[in-house]
Amino acid sequence: MNGDFLITIVPIFVGMAAVLLLAVIVVRCVLGMRKWKASLSSPLQCWEAVVAEKRAAQKARHKLSSSSPASFDTELETQYEIDFSLADGSVRTFSVPETIFALLSEGDTGRLTVQQERFVKFER
């Protein structure tokens, strides 16, 4: 009797967990696409700004190994961020591509263009 209970309950529990995981993934994707669409449809904003600080941080990213299905490969990924000091005294931080990061220096003054929370360009 006890064995029959486990044979019945375990597949139900695993199925419910799989459905819950799938629902979380779908909701996160939908919310991400809505935010992306809202960002693209929002107007461009421009401010006079100064490059206040630059940071490059490495993050480890794990992915399944191509050589062995039971192991993981670790890749280091570099994320580039720049703090811009605006004329009103506020500071805005944006992730930027490596090419932009390399071109700008702390203290550079220019015009910062953003679209909602997305960095568009910085012109000196």
Short mmCIF file of C-alpha atoms in Angstrom, two decimals:
data_model
loop_
_atom_site.label_atom_id
_atom_site.label_comp_id
_atom_site.label_asym_id
_atom_site.label_seq_id
_atom_site.Cartn_x
_atom_site.Cartn_y
_atom_site.Cartn_z
CA MET A 1 0.00 0.00 0.00
CA ASN A 2 2.76 2.46 0.88
CA GLY A 3 4.62 1.70 -2.36
CA ASP A 4 1.47 2.32 -4.41
CA PHE A 5 1.13 5.76 -2.81
CA LEU A 6 4.68 6.75 -3.84
CA ILE A 7 4.21 5.42 -7.37
CA THR A 8 1.13 7.62 -7.67
CA ILE A 9 2.31 10.79 -5.92
CA VAL A 10 5.86 11.14 -7.32
CA PRO A 11 4.85 11.49 -11.02
CA ILE A 12 2.14 13.98 -10.04
CA PHE A 13 4.62 16.02 -8.01
CA VAL A 14 7.22 15.96 -10.83
CA GLY A 15 4.58 16.97 -13.37
CA MET A 16 3.38 19.87 -11.22
CA ALA A 17 6.97 21.06 -10.73
CA ALA A 18 7.58 20.91 -14.50
CA VAL A 19 4.40 22.89 -15.23
CA LEU A 20 5.33 25.49 -12.61
CA LEU A 21 8.84 25.85 -14.03
CA LEU A 22 7.48 26.23 -17.57
CA ALA A 23 4.97 28.86 -16.37
CA VAL A 24 7.74 30.87 -14.67
CA ILE A 25 9.86 30.77 -17.85
CA VAL A 26 6.94 31.89 -20.04
CA VAL A 27 6.00 34.75 -17.68
CA ARG A 28 9.62 35.98 -17.52
CA CYS A 29 9.88 35.91 -21.33
CA VAL A 30 6.62 37.82 -21.78
CA LEU A 31 7.59 40.46 -19.20
CA GLY A 32 11.02 40.84 -20.80
CA MET A 33 9.53 41.30 -24.27
CA ARG A 34 7.06 43.90 -22.94
CA LYS A 35 9.88 45.88 -21.32
CA TRP A 36 11.98 45.66 -24.50
CA LYS A 37 9.03 46.81 -26.67
CA ALA A 38 8.26 49.70 -24.29
CA SER A 39 11.90 50.76 -24.36
CA LEU A 40 12.01 50.77 -28.18
CA SER A 41 8.84 52.82 -28.46
CA SER A 42 9.87 55.43 -25.87
CA PRO A 43 11.39 58.75 -27.01
CA LEU A 44 15.11 59.45 -27.02
CA GLN A 45 16.36 61.57 -24.11
CA CYS A 46 19.52 63.68 -24.31
CA TRP A 47 21.56 65.26 -21.51
CA GLU A 48 24.87 67.03 -21.15
CA ALA A 49 27.01 64.58 -19.18
CA VAL A 50 30.51 63.78 -17.95
CA VAL A 51 31.99 60.27 -17.86
CA ALA A 52 32.37 59.86 -14.09
CA GLU A 53 33.59 56.28 -13.77
CA LYS A 54 34.25 53.19 -15.88
CA ARG A 55 34.07 49.58 -14.64
CA ALA A 56 34.75 46.24 -16.24
CA ALA A 57 33.61 43.22 -14.26
CA GLN A 58 34.16 39.61 -15.22
CA LYS A 59 31.41 37.11 -14.59
CA ALA A 60 31.66 33.36 -14.88
CA ARG A 61 29.14 31.72 -17.19
CA HIS A 62 28.59 27.98 -17.02
CA LYS A 63 27.37 25.94 -19.96
CA LEU A 64 27.15 22.26 -20.74
CA SER A 65 30.39 20.86 -22.06
CA SER A 66 30.44 19.83 -25.70
CA SER A 67 32.97 17.08 -24.95
CA SER A 68 31.13 15.44 -22.06
CA PRO A 69 27.39 15.74 -21.39
CA ALA A 70 27.88 15.30 -17.64
CA SER A 71 30.26 18.25 -17.19
CA PHE A 72 30.22 22.02 -17.50
CA ASP A 73 32.56 24.49 -19.19
CA THR A 74 33.16 27.87 -17.57
CA GLU A 75 33.51 30.96 -19.72
CA LEU A 76 34.46 34.37 -18.41
CA GLU A 77 32.28 37.16 -19.72
CA THR A 78 33.21 40.81 -19.27
CA GLN A 79 30.48 43.36 -18.61
CA TYR A 80 31.34 47.01 -19.23
CA GLU A 81 29.59 49.78 -17.28
CA ILE A 82 29.99 53.54 -17.37
CA ASP A 83 28.68 56.06 -14.82
CA PHE A 84 27.62 59.37 -16.36
CA SER A 85 27.30 62.44 -14.15
CA LEU A 86 24.49 64.70 -15.37
CA ALA A 87 24.20 68.47 -15.06
CA ASP A 88 21.55 68.18 -12.32
CA GLY A 89 23.99 66.22 -10.13
CA SER A 90 22.45 62.80 -10.68
CA VAL A 91 24.47 59.81 -11.87
CA ARG A 92 23.20 57.30 -14.43
CA THR A 93 24.88 53.94 -14.98
CA PHE A 94 24.68 52.04 -18.27
CA SER A 95 26.05 48.80 -19.63
CA VAL A 96 27.88 49.54 -22.87
CA PRO A 97 29.61 47.50 -25.58
CA GLU A 98 33.38 47.04 -25.33
CA THR A 99 33.97 49.36 -28.30
CA ILE A 100 32.22 52.29 -26.57
CA PHE A 101 33.97 51.49 -23.29
CA ALA A 102 37.38 51.63 -24.99
CA LEU A 103 36.66 54.96 -26.72
CA LEU A 104 35.59 56.90 -23.63
CA SER A 105 37.78 58.13 -20.80
CA GLU A 106 36.86 59.36 -17.35
CA GLY A 107 36.31 63.11 -17.51
CA ASP A 108 35.05 63.14 -21.11
CA THR A 109 32.27 65.69 -21.56
CA GLY A 110 29.53 65.39 -24.14
CA ARG A 111 25.93 64.62 -24.96
CA LEU A 112 24.45 61.39 -23.59
CA THR A 113 21.53 59.89 -25.50
CA VAL A 114 19.39 57.15 -23.92
CA GLN A 115 16.11 55.45 -24.67
CA GLN A 116 14.39 54.70 -21.36
CA GLU A 117 17.06 52.59 -19.58
CA ARG A 118 19.10 51.74 -22.70
CA PHE A 119 22.33 53.50 -23.66
CA VAL A 120 22.17 54.77 -27.26
CA LYS A 121 25.27 56.97 -27.74
CA PHE A 122 27.64 59.51 -26.24
CA GLU A 123 28.93 62.31 -28.44
CA ARG A 124 31.88 64.46 -27.39
#
